[in-house]
Coordinates of C-alpha atoms in Angstrom, one line a residue:
E1 CA -80.2 -224.3 -65.6
V2 CA -81.1 -222.6 -62.3
Q3 CA -83.1 -224.9 -60.0
L4 CA -85.0 -223.6 -56.9
V5 CA -86.4 -225.9 -54.3
E6 CA -88.6 -224.6 -51.5
S7 CA -89.2 -226.3 -48.1
G8 CA -90.5 -225.4 -44.6
G9 CA -94.2 -224.9 -45.3
G10 CA -96.8 -226.2 -43.0
S11 CA -99.8 -225.4 -40.9
V12 CA -99.7 -223.0 -37.9
Q13 CA -102.1 -221.1 -35.8
A14 CA -102.4 -217.3 -36.1
G15 CA -99.6 -215.6 -34.3
G16 CA -97.2 -218.4 -34.9
S17 CA -94.1 -218.6 -37.0
L18 CA -92.6 -220.6 -39.9
R19 CA -89.3 -220.5 -41.6
L20 CA -89.2 -221.2 -45.4
S21 CA -86.0 -222.2 -47.2
C22 CA -85.2 -221.9 -50.9
A23 CA -82.2 -223.9 -52.1
A24 CA -80.8 -222.6 -55.3
S25 CA -78.4 -224.5 -57.7
G26 CA -77.4 -225.1 -61.3
Y27 CA -75.4 -222.0 -61.9
L28 CA -71.9 -220.6 -61.8
L29 CA -73.0 -217.3 -60.3
R30 CA -76.2 -217.1 -58.3
P31 CA -78.9 -215.0 -60.0
Y32 CA -78.8 -211.4 -58.7
F33 CA -82.1 -211.3 -57.0
I34 CA -84.2 -214.1 -55.4
T35 CA -87.7 -213.3 -54.2
W36 CA -90.5 -215.1 -52.4
F37 CA -93.9 -214.8 -54.0
R38 CA -97.2 -216.2 -52.8
Q39 CA -100.5 -217.1 -54.3
A40 CA -103.7 -217.7 -52.5
P41 CA -106.7 -219.5 -54.2
G42 CA -108.5 -217.2 -56.5
K43 CA -106.0 -214.4 -56.1
E44 CA -103.1 -213.1 -58.1
R45 CA -99.5 -214.0 -57.3
E46 CA -97.9 -211.3 -55.2
A47 CA -94.3 -210.6 -54.2
V48 CA -93.5 -210.9 -50.5
A49 CA -89.8 -210.2 -50.1
G50 CA -86.6 -210.3 -52.2
I51 CA -82.9 -210.3 -51.5
A52 CA -79.9 -209.4 -53.8
R53 CA -76.5 -211.1 -53.8
D54 CA -75.2 -208.1 -51.9
G55 CA -77.8 -208.6 -49.2
S56 CA -80.1 -205.6 -50.0
T57 CA -83.7 -206.4 -49.6
L58 CA -87.2 -205.4 -50.7
Y59 CA -90.5 -206.1 -48.9
T60 CA -94.1 -205.7 -49.8
D61 CA -95.9 -203.4 -47.3
S62 CA -98.2 -206.1 -45.8
V63 CA -95.3 -208.1 -44.4
K64 CA -93.0 -205.4 -43.2
G65 CA -92.1 -205.9 -39.5
R66 CA -93.4 -209.5 -39.6
F67 CA -91.3 -211.3 -42.2
T68 CA -87.6 -211.3 -42.6
I69 CA -85.7 -212.5 -45.7
S70 CA -82.0 -213.6 -45.4
Q71 CA -79.5 -215.8 -47.1
S72 CA -76.8 -218.2 -46.2
D73 CA -73.1 -217.2 -46.3
S74 CA -72.8 -219.1 -49.6
K75 CA -75.9 -217.2 -50.9
N76 CA -77.2 -220.5 -52.3
T77 CA -80.1 -220.7 -49.7
V78 CA -82.6 -217.9 -49.1
Y79 CA -84.7 -218.0 -46.0
L80 CA -88.0 -216.3 -45.2
Q81 CA -88.7 -216.1 -41.5
M82 CA -92.4 -215.4 -41.0
D83 CA -93.6 -214.3 -37.6
S84 CA -97.0 -213.1 -36.3
L85 CA -98.6 -215.0 -39.0
K86 CA -102.2 -214.2 -40.0
P87 CA -104.9 -216.3 -41.7
E88 CA -104.5 -214.0 -44.7
D89 CA -100.9 -215.2 -45.1
T90 CA -102.3 -218.6 -46.2
A91 CA -101.0 -219.3 -49.7
M92 CA -98.6 -221.3 -51.8
Y93 CA -95.2 -219.7 -51.4
Y94 CA -92.7 -219.8 -54.3
C95 CA -89.2 -218.6 -54.7
A96 CA -88.0 -217.2 -58.0
A97 CA -84.8 -215.8 -59.4
S98 CA -84.2 -212.7 -61.6
G99 CA -81.2 -210.9 -63.0
I100 CA -82.6 -207.6 -61.7
K101 CA -83.8 -206.1 -58.4
T102 CA -87.5 -206.1 -58.9
L103 CA -90.7 -207.5 -57.3
S104 CA -92.5 -207.7 -60.6
A105 CA -93.3 -211.4 -61.3
N106 CA -93.0 -211.0 -65.1
Q107 CA -89.3 -210.3 -64.7
Y108 CA -88.7 -213.8 -63.2
V109 CA -87.7 -216.7 -65.4
Y110 CA -86.8 -219.4 -62.8
W111 CA -89.4 -220.6 -60.3
G112 CA -89.6 -223.3 -57.7
Q113 CA -92.5 -225.7 -57.2
G114 CA -93.8 -224.0 -54.1
T115 CA -94.5 -224.9 -50.5
Q116 CA -97.9 -224.5 -48.8
V117 CA -98.4 -222.3 -45.8
T118 CA -101.7 -222.5 -43.9
V119 CA -102.6 -220.2 -41.0
S120 CA -105.6 -221.0 -39.0
S121 CA -107.5 -218.6 -36.8

């Protein structure tokens, strides 16, 4: 079964940077699309950015130009470089895997446990 383990969260001041990692395992062929989602207290879970095995990407508008998603050469680790962080980026960040290229959470079967990101003003 596909397993996803996130790391790299923490606390940072506004304008700072963090790099999240998602280590994927438990498969013969990595799921086609891996996406970072986030959920703040009292808010719905939202997609942040996703990357396909072929390297193509999708971003939600609120992070374009600030966040960059990438993957290791083996494609087993997916990174989320977050720059120019804002207090509204504060959330639990999860990575998830899907067989199709989508940012719709209900298309994702495999989820990690999450890593907390806190941005102070």
